[in-house]
PDB file of C-alpha atoms in Angstrom:
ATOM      1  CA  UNK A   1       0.000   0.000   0.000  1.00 48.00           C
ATOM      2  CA  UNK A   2       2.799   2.750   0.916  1.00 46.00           C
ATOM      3  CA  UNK A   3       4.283   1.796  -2.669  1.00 44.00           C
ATOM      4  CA  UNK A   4       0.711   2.306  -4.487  1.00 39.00           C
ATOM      5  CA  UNK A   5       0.535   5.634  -2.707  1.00 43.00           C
ATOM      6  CA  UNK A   6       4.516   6.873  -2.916  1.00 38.00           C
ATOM      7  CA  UNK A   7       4.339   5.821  -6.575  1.00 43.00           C
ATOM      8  CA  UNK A   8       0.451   7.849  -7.264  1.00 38.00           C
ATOM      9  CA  UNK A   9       2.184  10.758  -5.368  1.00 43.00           C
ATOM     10  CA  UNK A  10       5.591  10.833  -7.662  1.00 39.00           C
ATOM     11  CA  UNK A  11       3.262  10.212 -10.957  1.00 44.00           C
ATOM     12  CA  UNK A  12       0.760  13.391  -9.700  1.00 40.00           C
ATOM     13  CA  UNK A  13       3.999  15.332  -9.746  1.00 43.00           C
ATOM     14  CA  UNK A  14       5.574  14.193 -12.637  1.00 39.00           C
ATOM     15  CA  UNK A  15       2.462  15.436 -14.324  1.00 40.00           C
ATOM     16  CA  UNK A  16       1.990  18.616 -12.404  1.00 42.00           C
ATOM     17  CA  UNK A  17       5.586  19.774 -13.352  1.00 44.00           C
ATOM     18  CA  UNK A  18       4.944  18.599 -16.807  1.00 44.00           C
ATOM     19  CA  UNK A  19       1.854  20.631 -17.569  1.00 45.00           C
ATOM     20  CA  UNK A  20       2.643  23.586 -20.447  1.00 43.00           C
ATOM     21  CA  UNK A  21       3.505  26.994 -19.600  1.00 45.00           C
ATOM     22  CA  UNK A  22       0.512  28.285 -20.879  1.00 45.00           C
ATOM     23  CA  UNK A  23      -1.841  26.208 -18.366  1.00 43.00           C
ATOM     24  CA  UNK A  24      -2.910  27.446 -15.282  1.00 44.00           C
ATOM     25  CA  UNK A  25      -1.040  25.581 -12.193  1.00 44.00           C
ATOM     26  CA  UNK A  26      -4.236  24.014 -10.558  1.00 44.00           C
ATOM     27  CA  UNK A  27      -4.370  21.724 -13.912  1.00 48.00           C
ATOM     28  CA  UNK A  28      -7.365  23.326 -15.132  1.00 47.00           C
ATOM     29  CA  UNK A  29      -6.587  23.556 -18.598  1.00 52.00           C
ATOM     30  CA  UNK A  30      -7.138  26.956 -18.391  1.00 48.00           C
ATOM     31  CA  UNK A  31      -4.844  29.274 -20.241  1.00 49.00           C
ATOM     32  CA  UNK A  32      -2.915  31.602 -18.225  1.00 48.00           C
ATOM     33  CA  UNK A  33      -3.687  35.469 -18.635  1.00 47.00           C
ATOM     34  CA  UNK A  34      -1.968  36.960 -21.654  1.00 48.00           C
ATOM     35  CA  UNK A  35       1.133  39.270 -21.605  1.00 47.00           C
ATOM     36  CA  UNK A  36       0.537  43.357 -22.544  1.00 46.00           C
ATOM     37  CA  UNK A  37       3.232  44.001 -24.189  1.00 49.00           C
ATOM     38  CA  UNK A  38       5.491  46.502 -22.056  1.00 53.00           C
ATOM     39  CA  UNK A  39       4.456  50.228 -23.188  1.00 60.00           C
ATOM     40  CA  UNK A  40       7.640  52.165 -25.637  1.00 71.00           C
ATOM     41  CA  UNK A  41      10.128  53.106 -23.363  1.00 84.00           C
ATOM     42  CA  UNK A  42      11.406  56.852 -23.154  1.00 87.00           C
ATOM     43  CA  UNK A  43      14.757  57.849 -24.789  1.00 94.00           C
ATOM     44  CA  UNK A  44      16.844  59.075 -22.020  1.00 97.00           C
ATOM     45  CA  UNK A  45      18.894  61.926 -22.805  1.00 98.00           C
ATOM     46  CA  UNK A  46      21.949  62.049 -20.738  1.00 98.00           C
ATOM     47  CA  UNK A  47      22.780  65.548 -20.179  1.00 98.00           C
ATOM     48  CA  UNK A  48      25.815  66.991 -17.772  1.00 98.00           C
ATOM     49  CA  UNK A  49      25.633  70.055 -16.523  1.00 98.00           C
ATOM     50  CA  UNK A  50      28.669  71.989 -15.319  1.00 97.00           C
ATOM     51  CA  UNK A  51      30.924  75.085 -15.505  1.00 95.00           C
ATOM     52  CA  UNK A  52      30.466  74.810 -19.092  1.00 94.00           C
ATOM     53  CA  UNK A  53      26.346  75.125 -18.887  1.00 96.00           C
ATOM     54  CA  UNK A  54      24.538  72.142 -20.294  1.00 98.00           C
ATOM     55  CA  UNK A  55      26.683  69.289 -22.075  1.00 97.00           C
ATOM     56  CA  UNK A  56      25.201  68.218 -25.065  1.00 97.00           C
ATOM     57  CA  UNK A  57      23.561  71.388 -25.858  1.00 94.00           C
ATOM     58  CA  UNK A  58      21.312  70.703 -28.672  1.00 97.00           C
ATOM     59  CA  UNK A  59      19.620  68.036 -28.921  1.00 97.00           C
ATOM     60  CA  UNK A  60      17.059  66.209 -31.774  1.00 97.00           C
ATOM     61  CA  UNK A  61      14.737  64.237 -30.946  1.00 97.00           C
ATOM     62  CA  UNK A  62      11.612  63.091 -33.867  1.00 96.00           C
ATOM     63  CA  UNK A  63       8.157  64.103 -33.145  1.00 96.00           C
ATOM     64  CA  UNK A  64       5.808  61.922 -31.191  1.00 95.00           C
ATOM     65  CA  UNK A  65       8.791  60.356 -29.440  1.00 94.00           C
ATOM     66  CA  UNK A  66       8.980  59.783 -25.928  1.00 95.00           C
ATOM     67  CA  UNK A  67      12.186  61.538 -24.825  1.00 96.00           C
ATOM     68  CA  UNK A  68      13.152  62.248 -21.298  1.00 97.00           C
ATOM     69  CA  UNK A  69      16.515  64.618 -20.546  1.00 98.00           C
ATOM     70  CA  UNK A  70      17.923  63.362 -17.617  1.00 98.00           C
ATOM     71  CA  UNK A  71      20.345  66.397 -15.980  1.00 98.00           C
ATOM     72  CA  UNK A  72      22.855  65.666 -13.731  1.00 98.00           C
ATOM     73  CA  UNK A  73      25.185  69.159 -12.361  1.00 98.00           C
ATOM     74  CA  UNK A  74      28.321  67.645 -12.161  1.00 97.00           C
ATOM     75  CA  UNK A  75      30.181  71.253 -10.542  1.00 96.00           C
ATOM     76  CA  UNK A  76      29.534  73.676  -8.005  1.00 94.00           C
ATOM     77  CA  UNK A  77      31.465  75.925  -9.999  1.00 93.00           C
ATOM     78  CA  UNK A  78      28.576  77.235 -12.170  1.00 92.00           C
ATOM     79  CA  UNK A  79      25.204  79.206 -12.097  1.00 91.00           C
ATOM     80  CA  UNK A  80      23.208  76.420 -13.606  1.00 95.00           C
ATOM     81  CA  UNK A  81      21.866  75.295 -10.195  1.00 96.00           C
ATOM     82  CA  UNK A  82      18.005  75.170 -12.267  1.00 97.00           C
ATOM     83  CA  UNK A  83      17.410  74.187 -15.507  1.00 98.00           C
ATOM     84  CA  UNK A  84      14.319  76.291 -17.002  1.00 98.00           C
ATOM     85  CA  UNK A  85      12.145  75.841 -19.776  1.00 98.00           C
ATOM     86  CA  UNK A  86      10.338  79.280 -20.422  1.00 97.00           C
ATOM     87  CA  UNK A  87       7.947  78.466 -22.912  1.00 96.00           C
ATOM     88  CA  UNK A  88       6.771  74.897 -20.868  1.00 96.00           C
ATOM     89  CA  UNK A  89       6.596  77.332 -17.423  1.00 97.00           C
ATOM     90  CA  UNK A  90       8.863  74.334 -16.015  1.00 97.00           C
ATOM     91  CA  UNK A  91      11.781  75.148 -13.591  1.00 97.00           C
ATOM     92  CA  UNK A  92      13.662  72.249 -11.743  1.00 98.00           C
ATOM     93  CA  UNK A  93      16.872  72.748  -8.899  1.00 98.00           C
ATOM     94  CA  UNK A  94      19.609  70.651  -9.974  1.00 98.00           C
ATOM     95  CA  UNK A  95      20.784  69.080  -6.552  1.00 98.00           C
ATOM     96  CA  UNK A  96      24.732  68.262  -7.052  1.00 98.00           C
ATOM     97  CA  UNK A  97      25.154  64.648  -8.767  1.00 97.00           C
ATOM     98  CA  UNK A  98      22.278  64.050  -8.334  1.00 98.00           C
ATOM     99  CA  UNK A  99      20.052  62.856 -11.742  1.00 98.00           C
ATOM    100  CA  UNK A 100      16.935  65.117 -12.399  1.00 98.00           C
ATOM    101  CA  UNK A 101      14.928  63.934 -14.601  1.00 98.00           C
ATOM    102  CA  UNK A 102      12.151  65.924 -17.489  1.00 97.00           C
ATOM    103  CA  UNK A 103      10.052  64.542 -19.844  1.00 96.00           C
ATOM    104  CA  UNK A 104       9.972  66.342 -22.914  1.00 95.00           C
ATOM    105  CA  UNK A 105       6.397  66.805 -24.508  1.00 95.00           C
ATOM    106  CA  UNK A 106       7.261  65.915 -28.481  1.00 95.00           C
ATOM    107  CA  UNK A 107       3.652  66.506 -29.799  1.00 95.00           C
ATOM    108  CA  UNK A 108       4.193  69.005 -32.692  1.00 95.00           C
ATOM    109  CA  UNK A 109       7.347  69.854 -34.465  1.00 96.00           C
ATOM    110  CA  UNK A 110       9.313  73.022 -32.688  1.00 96.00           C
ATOM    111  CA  UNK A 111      12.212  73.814 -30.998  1.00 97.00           C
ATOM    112  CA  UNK A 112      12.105  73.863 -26.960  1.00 97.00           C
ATOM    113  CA  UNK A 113      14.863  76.273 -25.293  1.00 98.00           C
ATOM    114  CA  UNK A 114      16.333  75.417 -21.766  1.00 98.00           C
ATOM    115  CA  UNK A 115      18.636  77.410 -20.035  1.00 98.00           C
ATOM    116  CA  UNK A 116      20.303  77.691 -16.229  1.00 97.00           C
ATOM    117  CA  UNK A 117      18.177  79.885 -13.599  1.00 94.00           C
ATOM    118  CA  UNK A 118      20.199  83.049 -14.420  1.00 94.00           C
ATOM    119  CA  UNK A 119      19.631  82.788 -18.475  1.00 95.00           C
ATOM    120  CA  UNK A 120      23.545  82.750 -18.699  1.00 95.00           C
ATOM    121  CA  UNK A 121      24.016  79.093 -20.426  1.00 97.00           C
ATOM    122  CA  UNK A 122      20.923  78.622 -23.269  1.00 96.00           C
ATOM    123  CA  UNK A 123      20.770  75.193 -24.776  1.00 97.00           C
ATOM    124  CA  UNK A 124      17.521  73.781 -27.446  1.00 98.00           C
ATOM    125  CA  UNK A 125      15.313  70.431 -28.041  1.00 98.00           C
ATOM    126  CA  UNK A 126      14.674  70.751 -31.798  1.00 98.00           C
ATOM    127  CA  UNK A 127      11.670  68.309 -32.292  1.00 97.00           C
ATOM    128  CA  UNK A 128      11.233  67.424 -36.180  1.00 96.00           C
TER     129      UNK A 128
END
């Protein structure tokens, strides 16, 4: 009798780990929910920011991407402490190695200026 039962309990989970991956685990025969696809990531736009102002300074991106600058101020030695964007009404601090991130809104063909708190170091998002 223990061999009946040791030999019905290794055959259960011989079949239990041999089900398909697309079967639920209870054995149902039910499929298992479907995979969304993962939404389009964001280009990330590394940009350095340091005695120099803003490093790269222009930057393309195509319209209806997602695009996301990513600042980091790499210096104390400058006055770009903030990076503004007049025409979006968006100013963020830029906290010292520290990564600050803004999404870019890429709707309509233009060009986007940024620039340091004072206006002193002017860089541009050209969207085609």
């Amino acid at each position: 009798m223990k061999c009946l039962s040791l030999s019905l309990a290794l055959s259960l989970s011989l079949l239990t780990a041999c089900e398909s991956p697309g079967t639920a685990a209870s054995g149902s025969g039910t499929p298992a929910a479907p995979t969304t696809p993962a939404a389009t990531a964001a280009r990330v736009i590394d940009i350095q920011v340091g005695s120099d102002g803003f490093t790269p300074s222009n930057i393309a991106l195509n319209a209806h991407e997602k695009a996301t600058l990513r600042f980091t101020r790499v210096s104390d030695e400058t006055c770009a402490k903030k990076v503004v964007f007049p025409e979006l009404k968006l100013e963020k601090d830029l906290p010292l190695k520290q990564a600050v991130e803004v999404s870019v809104p890429t709707d309509s063909a233009r060009t986007l200026a940024f620039q340091c708190g004072m206006g002193m170091f002017k860089s541009s998002v050209v969207i085609n």
